[in-house]
Short mmCIF file of N, CA and C in Angstrom, two decimals:
data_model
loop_
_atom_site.label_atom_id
_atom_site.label_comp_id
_atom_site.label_asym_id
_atom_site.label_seq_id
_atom_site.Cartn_x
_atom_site.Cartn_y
_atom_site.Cartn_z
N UNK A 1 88.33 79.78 227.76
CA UNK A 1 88.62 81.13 228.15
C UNK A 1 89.44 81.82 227.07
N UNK A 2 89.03 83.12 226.79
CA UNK A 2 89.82 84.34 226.05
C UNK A 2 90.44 84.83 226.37
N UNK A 3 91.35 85.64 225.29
CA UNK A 3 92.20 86.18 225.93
C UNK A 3 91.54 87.53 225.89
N UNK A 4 91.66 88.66 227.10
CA UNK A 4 91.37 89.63 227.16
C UNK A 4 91.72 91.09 226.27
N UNK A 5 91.45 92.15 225.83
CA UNK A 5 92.03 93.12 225.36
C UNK A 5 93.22 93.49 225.73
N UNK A 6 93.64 93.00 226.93
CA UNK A 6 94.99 93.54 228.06
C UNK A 6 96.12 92.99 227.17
N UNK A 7 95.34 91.23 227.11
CA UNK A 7 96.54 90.57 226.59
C UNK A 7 96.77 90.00 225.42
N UNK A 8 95.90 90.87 224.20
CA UNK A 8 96.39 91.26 223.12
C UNK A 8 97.29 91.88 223.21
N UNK A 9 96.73 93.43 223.02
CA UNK A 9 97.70 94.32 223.40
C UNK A 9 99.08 94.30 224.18
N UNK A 10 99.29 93.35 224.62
CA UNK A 10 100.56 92.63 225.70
C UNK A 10 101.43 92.26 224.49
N UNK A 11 100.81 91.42 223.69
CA UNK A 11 101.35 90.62 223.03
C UNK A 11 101.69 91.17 221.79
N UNK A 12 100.84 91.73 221.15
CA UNK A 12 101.02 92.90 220.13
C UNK A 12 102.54 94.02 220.17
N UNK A 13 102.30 94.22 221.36
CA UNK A 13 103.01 95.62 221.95
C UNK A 13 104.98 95.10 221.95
N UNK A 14 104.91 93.40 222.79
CA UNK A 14 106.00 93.48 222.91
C UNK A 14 107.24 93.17 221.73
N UNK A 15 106.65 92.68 220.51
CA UNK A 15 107.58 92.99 219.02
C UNK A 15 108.10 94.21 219.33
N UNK A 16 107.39 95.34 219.09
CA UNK A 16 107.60 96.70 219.13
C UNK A 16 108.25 97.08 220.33
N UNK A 17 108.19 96.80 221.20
CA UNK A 17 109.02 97.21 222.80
C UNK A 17 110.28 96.63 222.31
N UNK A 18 110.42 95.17 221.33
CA UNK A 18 111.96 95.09 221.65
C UNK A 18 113.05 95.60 220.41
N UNK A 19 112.17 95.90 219.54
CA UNK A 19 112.46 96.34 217.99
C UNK A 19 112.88 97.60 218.82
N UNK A 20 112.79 98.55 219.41
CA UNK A 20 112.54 99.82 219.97
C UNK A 20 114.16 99.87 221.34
N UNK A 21 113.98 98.95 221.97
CA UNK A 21 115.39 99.07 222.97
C UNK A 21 116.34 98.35 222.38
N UNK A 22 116.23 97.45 220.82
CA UNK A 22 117.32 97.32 220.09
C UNK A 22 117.91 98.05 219.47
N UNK A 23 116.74 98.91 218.81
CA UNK A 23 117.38 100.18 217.70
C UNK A 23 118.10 100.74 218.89
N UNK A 24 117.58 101.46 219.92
CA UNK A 24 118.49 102.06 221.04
C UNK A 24 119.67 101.48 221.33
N UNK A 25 120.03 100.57 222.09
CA UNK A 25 121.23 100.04 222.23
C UNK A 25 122.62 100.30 220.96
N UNK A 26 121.40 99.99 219.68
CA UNK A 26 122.58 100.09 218.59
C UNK A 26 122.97 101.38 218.20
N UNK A 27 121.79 102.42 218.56
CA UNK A 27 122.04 103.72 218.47
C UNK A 27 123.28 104.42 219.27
N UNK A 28 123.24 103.98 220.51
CA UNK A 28 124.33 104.41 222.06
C UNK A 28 125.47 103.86 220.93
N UNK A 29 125.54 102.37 220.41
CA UNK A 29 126.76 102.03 220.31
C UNK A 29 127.67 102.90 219.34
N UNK A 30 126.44 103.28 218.28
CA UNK A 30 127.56 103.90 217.37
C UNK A 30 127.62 105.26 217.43
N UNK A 31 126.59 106.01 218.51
CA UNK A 31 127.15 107.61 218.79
C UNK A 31 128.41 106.94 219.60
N UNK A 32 128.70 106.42 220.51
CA UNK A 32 129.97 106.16 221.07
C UNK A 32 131.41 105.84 220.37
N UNK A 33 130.72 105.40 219.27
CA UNK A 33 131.94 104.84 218.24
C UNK A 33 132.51 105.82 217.47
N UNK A 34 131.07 106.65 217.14
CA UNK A 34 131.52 108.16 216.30
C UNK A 34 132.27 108.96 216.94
N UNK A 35 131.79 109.34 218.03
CA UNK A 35 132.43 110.53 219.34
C UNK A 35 134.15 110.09 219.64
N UNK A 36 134.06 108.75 219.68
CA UNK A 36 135.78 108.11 219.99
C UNK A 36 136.30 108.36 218.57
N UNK A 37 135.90 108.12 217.73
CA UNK A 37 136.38 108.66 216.04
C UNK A 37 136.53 110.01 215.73
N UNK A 38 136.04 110.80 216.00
CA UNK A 38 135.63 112.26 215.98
C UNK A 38 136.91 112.73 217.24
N UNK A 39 136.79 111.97 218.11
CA UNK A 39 138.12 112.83 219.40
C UNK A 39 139.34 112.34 218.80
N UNK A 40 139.45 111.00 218.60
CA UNK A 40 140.87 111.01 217.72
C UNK A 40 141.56 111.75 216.87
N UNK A 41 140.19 111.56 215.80
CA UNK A 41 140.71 112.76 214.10
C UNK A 41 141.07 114.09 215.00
N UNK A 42 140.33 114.73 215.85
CA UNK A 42 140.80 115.96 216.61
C UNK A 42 141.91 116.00 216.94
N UNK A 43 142.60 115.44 217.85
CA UNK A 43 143.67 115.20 218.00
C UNK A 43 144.52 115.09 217.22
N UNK A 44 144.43 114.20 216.15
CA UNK A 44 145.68 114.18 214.68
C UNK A 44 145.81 115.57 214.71
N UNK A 45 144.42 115.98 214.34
CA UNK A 45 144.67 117.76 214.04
C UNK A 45 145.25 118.75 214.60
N UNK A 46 145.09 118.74 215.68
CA UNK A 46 145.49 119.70 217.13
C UNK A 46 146.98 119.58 216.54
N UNK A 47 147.30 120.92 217.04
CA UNK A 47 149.29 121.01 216.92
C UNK A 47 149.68 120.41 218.28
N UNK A 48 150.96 119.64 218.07
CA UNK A 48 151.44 119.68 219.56
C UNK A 48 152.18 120.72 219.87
N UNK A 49 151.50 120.64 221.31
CA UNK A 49 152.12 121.83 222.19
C UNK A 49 152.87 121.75 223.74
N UNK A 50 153.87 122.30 223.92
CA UNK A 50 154.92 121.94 225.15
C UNK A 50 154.90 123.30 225.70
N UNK A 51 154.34 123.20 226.40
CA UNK A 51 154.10 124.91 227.24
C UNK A 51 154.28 124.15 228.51
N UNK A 52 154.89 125.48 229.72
CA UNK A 52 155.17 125.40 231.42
C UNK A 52 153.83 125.58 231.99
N UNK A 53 153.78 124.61 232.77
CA UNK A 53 152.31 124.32 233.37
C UNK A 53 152.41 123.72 235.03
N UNK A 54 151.34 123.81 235.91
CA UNK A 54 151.71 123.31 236.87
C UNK A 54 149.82 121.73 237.56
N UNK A 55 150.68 121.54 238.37
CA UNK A 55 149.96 119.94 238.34
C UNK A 55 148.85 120.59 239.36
N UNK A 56 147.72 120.85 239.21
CA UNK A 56 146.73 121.53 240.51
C UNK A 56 145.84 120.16 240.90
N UNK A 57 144.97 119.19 240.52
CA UNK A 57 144.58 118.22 240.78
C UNK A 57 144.68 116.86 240.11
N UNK A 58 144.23 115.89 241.02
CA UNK A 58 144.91 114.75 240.34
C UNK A 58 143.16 113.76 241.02
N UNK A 59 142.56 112.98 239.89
CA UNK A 59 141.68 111.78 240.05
C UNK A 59 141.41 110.87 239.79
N UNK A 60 141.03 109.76 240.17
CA UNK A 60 140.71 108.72 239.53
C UNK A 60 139.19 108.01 239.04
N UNK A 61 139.17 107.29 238.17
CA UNK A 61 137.59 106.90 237.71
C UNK A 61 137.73 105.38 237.64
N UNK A 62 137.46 104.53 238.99
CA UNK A 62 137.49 103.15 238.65
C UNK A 62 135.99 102.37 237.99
N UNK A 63 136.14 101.66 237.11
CA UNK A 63 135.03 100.96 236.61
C UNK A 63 134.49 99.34 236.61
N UNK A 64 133.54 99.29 236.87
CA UNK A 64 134.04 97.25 236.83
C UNK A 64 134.30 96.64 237.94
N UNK A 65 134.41 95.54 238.45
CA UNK A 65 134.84 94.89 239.46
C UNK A 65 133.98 94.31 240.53
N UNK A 66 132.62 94.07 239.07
CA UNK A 66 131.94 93.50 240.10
C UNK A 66 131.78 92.29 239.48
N UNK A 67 131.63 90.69 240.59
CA UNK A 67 131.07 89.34 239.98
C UNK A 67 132.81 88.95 239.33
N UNK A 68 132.71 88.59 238.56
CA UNK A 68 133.68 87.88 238.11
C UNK A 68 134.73 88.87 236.63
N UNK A 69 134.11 90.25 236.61
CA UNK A 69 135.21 91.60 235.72
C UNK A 69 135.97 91.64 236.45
N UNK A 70 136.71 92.31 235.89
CA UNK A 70 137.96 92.95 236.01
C UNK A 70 137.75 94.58 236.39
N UNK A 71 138.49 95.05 237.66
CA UNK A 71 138.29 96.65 237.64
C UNK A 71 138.93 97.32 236.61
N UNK A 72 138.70 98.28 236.60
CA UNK A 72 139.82 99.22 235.51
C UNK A 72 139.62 100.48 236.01
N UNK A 73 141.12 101.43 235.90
CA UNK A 73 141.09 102.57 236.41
C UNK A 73 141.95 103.68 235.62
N UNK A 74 141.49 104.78 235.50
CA UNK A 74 141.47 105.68 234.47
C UNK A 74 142.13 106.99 235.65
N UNK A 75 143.26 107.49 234.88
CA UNK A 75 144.17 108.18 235.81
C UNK A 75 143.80 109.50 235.03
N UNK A 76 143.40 110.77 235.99
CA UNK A 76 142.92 111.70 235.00
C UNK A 76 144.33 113.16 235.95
N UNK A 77 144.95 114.37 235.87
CA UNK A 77 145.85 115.42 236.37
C UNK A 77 144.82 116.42 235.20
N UNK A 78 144.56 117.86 236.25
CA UNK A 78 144.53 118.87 235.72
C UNK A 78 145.87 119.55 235.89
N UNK A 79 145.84 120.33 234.68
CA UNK A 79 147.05 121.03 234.28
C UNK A 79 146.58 122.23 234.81
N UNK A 80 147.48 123.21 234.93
CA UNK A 80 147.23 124.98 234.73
C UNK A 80 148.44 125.75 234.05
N UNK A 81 148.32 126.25 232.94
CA UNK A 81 148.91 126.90 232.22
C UNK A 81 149.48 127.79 232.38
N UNK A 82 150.54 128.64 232.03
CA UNK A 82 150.82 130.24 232.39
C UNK A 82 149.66 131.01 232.30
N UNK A 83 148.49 131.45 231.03
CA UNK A 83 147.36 131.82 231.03
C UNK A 83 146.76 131.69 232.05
N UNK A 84 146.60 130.80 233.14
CA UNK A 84 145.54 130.49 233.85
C UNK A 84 144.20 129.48 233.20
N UNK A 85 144.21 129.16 231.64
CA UNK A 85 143.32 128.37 231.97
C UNK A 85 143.75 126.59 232.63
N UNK A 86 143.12 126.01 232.42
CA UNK A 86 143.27 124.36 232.76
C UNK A 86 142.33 123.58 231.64
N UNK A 87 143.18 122.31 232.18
CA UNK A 87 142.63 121.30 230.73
C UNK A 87 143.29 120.07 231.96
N UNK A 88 142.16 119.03 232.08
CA UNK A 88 142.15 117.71 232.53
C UNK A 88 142.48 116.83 231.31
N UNK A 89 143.53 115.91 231.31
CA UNK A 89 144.21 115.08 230.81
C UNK A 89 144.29 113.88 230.98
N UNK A 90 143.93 112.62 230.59
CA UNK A 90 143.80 111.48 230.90
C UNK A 90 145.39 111.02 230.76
N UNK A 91 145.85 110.15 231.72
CA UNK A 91 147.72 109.43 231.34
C UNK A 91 147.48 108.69 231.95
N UNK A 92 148.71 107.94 231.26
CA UNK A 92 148.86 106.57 232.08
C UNK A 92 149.15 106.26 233.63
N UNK A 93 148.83 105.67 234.28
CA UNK A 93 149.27 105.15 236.02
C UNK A 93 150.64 105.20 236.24
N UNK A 94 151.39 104.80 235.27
CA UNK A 94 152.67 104.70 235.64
C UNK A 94 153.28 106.62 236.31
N UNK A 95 152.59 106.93 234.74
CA UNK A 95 153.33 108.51 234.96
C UNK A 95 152.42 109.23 236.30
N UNK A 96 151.19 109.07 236.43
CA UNK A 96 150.25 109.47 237.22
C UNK A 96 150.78 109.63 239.22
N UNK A 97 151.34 108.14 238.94
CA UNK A 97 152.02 108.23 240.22
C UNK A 97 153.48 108.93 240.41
N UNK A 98 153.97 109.33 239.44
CA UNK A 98 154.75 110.46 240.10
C UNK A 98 154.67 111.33 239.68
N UNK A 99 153.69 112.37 239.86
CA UNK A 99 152.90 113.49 240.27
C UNK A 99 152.55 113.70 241.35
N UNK A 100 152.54 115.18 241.91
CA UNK A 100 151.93 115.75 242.83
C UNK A 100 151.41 116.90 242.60
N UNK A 101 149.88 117.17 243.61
CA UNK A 101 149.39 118.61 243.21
C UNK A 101 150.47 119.51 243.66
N UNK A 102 151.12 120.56 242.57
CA UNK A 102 151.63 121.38 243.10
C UNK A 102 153.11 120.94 242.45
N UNK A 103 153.31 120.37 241.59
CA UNK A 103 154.24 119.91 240.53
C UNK A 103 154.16 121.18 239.46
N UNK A 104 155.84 122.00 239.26
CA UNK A 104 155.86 122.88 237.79
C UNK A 104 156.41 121.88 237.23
N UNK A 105 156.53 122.46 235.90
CA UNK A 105 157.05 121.16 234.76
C UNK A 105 156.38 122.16 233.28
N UNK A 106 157.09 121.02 232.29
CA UNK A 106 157.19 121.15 231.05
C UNK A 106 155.68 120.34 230.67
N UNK A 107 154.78 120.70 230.51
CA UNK A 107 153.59 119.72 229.64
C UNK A 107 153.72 119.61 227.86
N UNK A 108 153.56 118.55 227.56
CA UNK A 108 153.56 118.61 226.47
C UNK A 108 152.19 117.41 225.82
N UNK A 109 151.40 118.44 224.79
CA UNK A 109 150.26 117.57 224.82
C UNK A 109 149.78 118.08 223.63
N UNK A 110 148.65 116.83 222.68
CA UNK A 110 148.07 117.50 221.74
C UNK A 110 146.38 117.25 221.83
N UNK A 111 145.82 118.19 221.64
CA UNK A 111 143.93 118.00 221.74
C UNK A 111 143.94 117.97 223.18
N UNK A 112 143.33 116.62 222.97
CA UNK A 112 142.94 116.19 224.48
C UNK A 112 144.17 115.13 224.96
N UNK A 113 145.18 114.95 223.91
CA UNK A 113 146.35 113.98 224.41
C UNK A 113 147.11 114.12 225.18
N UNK A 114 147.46 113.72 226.17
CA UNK A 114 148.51 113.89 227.22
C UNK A 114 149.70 112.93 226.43
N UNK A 115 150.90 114.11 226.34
CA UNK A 115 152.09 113.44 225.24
C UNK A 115 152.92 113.18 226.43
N UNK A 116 153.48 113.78 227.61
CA UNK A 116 154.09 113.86 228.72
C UNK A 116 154.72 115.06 229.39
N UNK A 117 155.11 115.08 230.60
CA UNK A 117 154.93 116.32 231.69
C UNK A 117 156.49 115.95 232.14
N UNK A 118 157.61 116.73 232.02
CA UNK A 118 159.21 116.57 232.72
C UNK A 118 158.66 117.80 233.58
N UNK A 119 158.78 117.07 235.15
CA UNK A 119 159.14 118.07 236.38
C UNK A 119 160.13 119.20 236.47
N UNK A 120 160.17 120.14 236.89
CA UNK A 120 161.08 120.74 237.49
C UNK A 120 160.96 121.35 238.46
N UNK A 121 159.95 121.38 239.59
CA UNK A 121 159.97 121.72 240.71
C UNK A 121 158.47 121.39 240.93
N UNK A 122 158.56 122.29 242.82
CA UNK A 122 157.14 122.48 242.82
C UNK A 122 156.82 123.93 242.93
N UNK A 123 155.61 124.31 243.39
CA UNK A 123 155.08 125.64 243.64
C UNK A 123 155.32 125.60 244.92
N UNK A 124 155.77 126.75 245.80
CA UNK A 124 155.74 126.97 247.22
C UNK A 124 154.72 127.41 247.71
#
């Protein structure tokens, strides 16, 4: 017995199927690597800035934790500015938990960096 046209072509095809979701994979890895390189250098750049701001939402993004990982969780506070606009800020858990929506305070931050936030009240 032969092998059919199907399973040439099967066989032919799958070099190329994996040459093809390798280049991909390696592609994801290093737009990811660039984009985390590229937000850093931004940041060097960015001036820091300490402007009065107040705490309007607060979320979390857990990842992982399935089988035998580890979870991990990513503490994110939107700010609001005197201007009125807002800018979501990633910080650490420690500081995260003492926050509340509805916290004024001192922000101080550069780019996308959250440098740190001293309270001084809330909004009524």
């Amino acid at each position: 017995m032969g092998f059919s046209p199907v399973d040439d072509f099967m066989f032919s095809a799958m070099p190329i199927f994996g040459f093809i979701v390798f280049a991909l994979v390696i592609g994801i890895f290093i737009f990811v690597i660039v984009k985390g390189i590229s937000q850093w250098s931004s940041n060097n750049n960015s001036p820091r800035l300490t402007v009065p701001a107040q705490v309007k939402t607060k979320r979390t993004n857990t990842s992982g934790g399935s089988g035998d990982s580890s979870a991990h969780t990513s503490y994110y506070v939107t700010f609001q500015v005197e201007s009125g606009d807002r800018m979501e800020l990633q910080m650490p858990g420690k500081e995260y938990g003492m926050l509340a929506e509805g916290d004024l305070g001192i922000l101080t931050f550069q780019g996308t960096r959250y440098l740190g936030f001293e309270r001084k009240g809330t909004a009524d």
